[in-house]
Short mmCIF file of C-alpha atoms in Angstrom, two decimals:
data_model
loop_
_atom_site.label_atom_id
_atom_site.label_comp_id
_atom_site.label_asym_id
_atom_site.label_seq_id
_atom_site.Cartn_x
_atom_site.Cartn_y
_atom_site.Cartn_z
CA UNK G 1 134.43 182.59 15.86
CA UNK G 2 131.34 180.96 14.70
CA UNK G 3 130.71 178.81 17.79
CA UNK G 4 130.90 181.81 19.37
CA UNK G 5 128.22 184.19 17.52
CA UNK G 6 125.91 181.31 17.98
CA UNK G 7 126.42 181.01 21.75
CA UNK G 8 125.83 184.69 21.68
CA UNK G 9 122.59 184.52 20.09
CA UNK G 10 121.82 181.67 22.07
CA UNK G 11 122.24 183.62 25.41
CA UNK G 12 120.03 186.54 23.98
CA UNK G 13 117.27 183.33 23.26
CA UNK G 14 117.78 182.82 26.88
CA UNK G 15 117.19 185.78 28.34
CA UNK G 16 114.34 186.31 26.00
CA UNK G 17 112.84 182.65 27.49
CA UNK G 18 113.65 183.54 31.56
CA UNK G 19 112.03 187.39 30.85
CA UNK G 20 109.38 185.78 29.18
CA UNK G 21 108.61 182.36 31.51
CA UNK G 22 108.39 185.29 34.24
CA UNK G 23 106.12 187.34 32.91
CA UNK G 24 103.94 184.19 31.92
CA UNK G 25 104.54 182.55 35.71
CA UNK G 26 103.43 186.38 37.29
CA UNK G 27 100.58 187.07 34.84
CA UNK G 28 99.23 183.58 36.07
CA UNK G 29 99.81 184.30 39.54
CA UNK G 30 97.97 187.68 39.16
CA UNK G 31 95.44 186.53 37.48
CA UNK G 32 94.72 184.16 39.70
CA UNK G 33 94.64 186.26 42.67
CA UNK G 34 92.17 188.35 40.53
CA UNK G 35 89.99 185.66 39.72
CA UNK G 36 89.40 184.62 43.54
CA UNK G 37 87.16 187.63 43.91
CA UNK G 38 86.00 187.72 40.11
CA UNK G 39 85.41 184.25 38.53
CA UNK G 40 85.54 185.88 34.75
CA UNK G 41 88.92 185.78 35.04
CA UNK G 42 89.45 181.91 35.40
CA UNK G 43 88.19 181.95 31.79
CA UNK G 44 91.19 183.11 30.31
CA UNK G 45 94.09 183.17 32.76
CA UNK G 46 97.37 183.81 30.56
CA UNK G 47 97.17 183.46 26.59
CA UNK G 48 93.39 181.67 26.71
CA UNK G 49 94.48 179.25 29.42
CA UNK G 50 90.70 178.53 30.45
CA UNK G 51 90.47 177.04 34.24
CA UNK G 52 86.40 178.28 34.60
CA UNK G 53 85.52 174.66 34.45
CA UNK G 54 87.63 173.66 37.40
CA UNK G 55 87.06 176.86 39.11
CA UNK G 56 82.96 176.09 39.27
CA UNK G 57 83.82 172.43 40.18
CA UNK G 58 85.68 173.35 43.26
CA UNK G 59 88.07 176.08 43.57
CA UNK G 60 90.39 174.09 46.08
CA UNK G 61 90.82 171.88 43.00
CA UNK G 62 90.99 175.19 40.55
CA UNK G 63 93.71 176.26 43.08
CA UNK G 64 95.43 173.37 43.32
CA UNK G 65 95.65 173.35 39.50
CA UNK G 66 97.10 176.91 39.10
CA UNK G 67 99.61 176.21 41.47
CA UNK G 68 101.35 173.38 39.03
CA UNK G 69 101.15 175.49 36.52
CA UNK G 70 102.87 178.35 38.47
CA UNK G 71 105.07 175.71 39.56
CA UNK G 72 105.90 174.47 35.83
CA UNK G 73 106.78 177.55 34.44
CA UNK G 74 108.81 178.62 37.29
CA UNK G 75 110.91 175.70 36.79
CA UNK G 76 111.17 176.21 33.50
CA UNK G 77 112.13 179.74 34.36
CA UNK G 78 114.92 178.31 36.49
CA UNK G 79 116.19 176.33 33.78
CA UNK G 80 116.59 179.05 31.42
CA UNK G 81 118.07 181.15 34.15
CA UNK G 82 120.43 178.10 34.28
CA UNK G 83 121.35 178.05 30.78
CA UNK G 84 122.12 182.63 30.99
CA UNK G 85 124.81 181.87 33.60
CA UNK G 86 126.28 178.64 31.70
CA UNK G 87 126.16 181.51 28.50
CA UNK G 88 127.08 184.05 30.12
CA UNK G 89 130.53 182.46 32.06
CA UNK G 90 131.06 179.76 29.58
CA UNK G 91 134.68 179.69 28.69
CA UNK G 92 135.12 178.12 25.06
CA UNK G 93 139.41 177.96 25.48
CA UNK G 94 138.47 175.64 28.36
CA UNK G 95 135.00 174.71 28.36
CA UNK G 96 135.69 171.48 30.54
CA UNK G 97 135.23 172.68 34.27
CA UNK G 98 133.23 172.36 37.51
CA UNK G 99 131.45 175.23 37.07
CA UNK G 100 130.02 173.73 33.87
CA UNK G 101 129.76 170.48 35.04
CA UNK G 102 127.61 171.82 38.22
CA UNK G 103 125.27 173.92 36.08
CA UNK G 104 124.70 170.40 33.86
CA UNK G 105 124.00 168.56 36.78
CA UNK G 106 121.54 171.41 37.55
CA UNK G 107 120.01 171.25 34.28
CA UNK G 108 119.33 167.79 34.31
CA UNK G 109 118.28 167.78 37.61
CA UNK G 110 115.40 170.39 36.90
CA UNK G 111 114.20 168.74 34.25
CA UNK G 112 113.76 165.54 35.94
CA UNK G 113 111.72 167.31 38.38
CA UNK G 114 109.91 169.09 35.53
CA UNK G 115 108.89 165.77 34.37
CA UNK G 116 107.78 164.86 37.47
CA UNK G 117 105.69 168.06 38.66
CA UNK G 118 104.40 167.50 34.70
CA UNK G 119 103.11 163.71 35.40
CA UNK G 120 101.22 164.44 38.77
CA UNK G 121 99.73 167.77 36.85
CA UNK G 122 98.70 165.53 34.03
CA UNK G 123 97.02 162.77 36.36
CA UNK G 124 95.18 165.34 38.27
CA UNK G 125 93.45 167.07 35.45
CA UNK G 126 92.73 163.83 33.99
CA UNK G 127 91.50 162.32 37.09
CA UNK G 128 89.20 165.41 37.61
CA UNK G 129 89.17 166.13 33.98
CA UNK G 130 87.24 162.37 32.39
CA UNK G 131 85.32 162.44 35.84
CA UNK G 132 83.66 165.61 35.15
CA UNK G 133 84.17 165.90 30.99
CA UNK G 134 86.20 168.89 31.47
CA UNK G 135 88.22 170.15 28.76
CA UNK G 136 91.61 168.35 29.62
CA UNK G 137 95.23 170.89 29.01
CA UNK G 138 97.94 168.22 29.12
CA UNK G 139 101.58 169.28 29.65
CA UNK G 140 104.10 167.72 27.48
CA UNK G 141 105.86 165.09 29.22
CA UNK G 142 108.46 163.96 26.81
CA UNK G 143 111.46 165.81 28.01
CA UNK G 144 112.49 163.11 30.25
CA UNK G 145 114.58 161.64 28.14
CA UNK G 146 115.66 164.94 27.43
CA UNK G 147 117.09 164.94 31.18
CA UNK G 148 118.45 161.64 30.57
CA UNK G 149 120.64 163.00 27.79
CA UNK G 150 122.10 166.20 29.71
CA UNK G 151 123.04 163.87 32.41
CA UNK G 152 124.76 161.79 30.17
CA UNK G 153 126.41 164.70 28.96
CA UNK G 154 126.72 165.62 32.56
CA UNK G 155 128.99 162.54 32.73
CA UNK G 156 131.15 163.28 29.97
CA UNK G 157 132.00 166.86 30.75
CA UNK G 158 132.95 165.21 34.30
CA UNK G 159 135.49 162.95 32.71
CA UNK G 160 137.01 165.78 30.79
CA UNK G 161 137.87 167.83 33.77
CA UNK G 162 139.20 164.57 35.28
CA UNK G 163 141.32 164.63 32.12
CA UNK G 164 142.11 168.28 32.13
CA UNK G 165 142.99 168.23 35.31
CA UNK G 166 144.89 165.06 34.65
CA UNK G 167 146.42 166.57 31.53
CA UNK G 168 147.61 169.82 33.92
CA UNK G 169 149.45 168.13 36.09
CA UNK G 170 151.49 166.07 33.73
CA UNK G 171 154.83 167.74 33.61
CA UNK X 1 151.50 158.94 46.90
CA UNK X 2 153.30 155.84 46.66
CA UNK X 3 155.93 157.51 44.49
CA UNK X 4 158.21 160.13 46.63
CA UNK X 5 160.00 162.70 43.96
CA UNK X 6 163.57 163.19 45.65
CA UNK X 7 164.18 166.40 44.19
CA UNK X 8 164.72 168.55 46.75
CA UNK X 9 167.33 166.56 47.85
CA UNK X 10 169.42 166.20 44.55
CA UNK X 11 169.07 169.74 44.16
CA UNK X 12 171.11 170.32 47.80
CA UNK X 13 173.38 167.33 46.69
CA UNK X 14 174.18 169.32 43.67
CA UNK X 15 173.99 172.66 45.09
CA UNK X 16 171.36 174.20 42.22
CA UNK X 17 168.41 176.67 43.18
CA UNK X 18 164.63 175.67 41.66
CA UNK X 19 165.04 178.55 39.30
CA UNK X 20 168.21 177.72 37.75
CA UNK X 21 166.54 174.01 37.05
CA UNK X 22 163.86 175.12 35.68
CA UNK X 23 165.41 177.50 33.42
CA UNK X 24 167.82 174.81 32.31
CA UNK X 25 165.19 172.05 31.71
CA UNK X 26 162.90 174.51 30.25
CA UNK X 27 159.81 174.10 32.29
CA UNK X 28 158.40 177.08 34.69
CA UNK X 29 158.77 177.20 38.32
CA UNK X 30 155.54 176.82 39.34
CA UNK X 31 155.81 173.48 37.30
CA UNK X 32 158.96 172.51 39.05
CA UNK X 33 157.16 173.54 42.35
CA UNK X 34 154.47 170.75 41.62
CA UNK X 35 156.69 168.48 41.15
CA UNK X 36 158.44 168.83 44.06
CA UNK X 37 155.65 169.37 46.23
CA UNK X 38 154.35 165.51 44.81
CA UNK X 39 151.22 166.84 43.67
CA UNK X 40 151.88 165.99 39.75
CA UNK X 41 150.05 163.21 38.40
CA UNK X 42 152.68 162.11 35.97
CA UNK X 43 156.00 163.01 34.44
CA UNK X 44 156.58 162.98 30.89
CA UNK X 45 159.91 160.94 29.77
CA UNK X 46 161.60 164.02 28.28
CA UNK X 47 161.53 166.34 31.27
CA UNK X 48 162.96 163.69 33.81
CA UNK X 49 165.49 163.02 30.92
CA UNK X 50 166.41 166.37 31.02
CA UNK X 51 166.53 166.72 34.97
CA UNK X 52 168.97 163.67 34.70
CA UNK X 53 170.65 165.37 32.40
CA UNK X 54 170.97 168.64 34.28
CA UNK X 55 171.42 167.08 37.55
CA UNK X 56 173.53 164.27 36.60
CA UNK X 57 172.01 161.69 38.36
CA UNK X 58 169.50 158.45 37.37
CA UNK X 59 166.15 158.42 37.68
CA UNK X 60 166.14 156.23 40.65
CA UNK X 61 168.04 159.50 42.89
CA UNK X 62 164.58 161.48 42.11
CA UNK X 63 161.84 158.83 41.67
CA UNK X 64 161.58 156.59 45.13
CA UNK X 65 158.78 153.94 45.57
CA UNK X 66 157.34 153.79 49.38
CA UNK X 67 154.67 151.75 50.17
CA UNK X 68 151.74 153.88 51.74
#
């Protein structure tokens, strides 16, 4: 019963991080749109994210730059999305199944490629960002291991469906 | 499978539906059906005890080794 109150408030947490990620991935998107005819708006993108600098450097660069950042927090928006349907169809009696083990697999994946859309973000804006003396807004970039960990995980949920399965057909 | 499950067979031999082994050995049809069909991944010692039992037979009349 307890498990199960917290994976309830966990899925509302989820939904409350995909609603939100979206409205932070489309108020960056819009802003951006808006700021190719008015450059004000580069100063302050989406809660004080300031790309002005980049933008009067070069705005292939500035573009360039707003599309990782569109790019992170969609992921991350997929990734949360991930985690509603693993709440949301998670069966406690019998947690150990493919459906589970896909939407691991999934999660792991993501964040991997998180990492990864994270590092080349982070070189970019530090290549551009010492060149010029720009004010430099680093992304996190410790979740890898975080990856690692779900697809150990991952690996373990696969061997208890083996075993479930295993288990089922024992008569 | 290398291991063929003669079931079928000792169940003509002795004449007995599925449904009347099952009920007897206590397991459910679909179970049985498994079984039979060779798709069961193991079979615990108590319910090919009580097919023995029920069918009269050894082990060896249900379990048969082929090499694949």
């Amino acid at each position: 019963m307890k498990s199960k109150n917290i994976l309830k408030i966990m899925y509302v947490f989820a939904w409350l991080a995909f609603i939100g990620l979206c409205i932070q991935t489309g108020a960056i998107i819009f802003s951006y749109l808006v700021s190719l005819n008015n450059p004000e708006a580069s100063k302050n993108l989406f809660g004080g994210l300031n790309l002005s600098e980049y933008y009067n450097y070069n705005i292939t660069q500035y573009s360039v730059i707003v599309f990782y950042k569109v790019l992170l927090y969609a992921v991350e928006a997929y990734i949360a999305f991930i985690l509603i349907k693993l709440l949301k169809d998670l069966d406690i009696k019998n947690p150990f199944n493919q459906f589970v083990s896909d939407l691991m697999k999934n999660t792991s994946i993501s964040i991997f490629v998180l990492w990864i859309i994270a590092m080349i973000h982070n070189t970019h804006i530090q290549f551009i960002g010492k060149k010029q003396g720009f004010e430099m807004e680093l992304f996190s970039s410790d979740f890898v291991f975080l990856a690692a960990v779900i697809f150990i995980f991952t690996k373990i949920v696969q061997r208890g469906i083996e075993l479930q399965t295993e288990n089922d057909l024992t008569i | 499978m290398a291991i063929i499950v003669n079931l079928d067979v000792m169940l003509a031999k002795r004449k007995m539906k599925s449904k009347d082994l099952a009920e007897i050995i206590g397991i459910t049809t679909a179970n049985l059906s498994i079984l039979k069909s060779g798709k069961a991944k193991a079979i615990r010692f108590s319910t090919l005890e009580a097919i023995c039992k029920a069918l009269d037979c050894q082990p060896a009349d249900i379990l048969e080794y082929m090499e694949a």
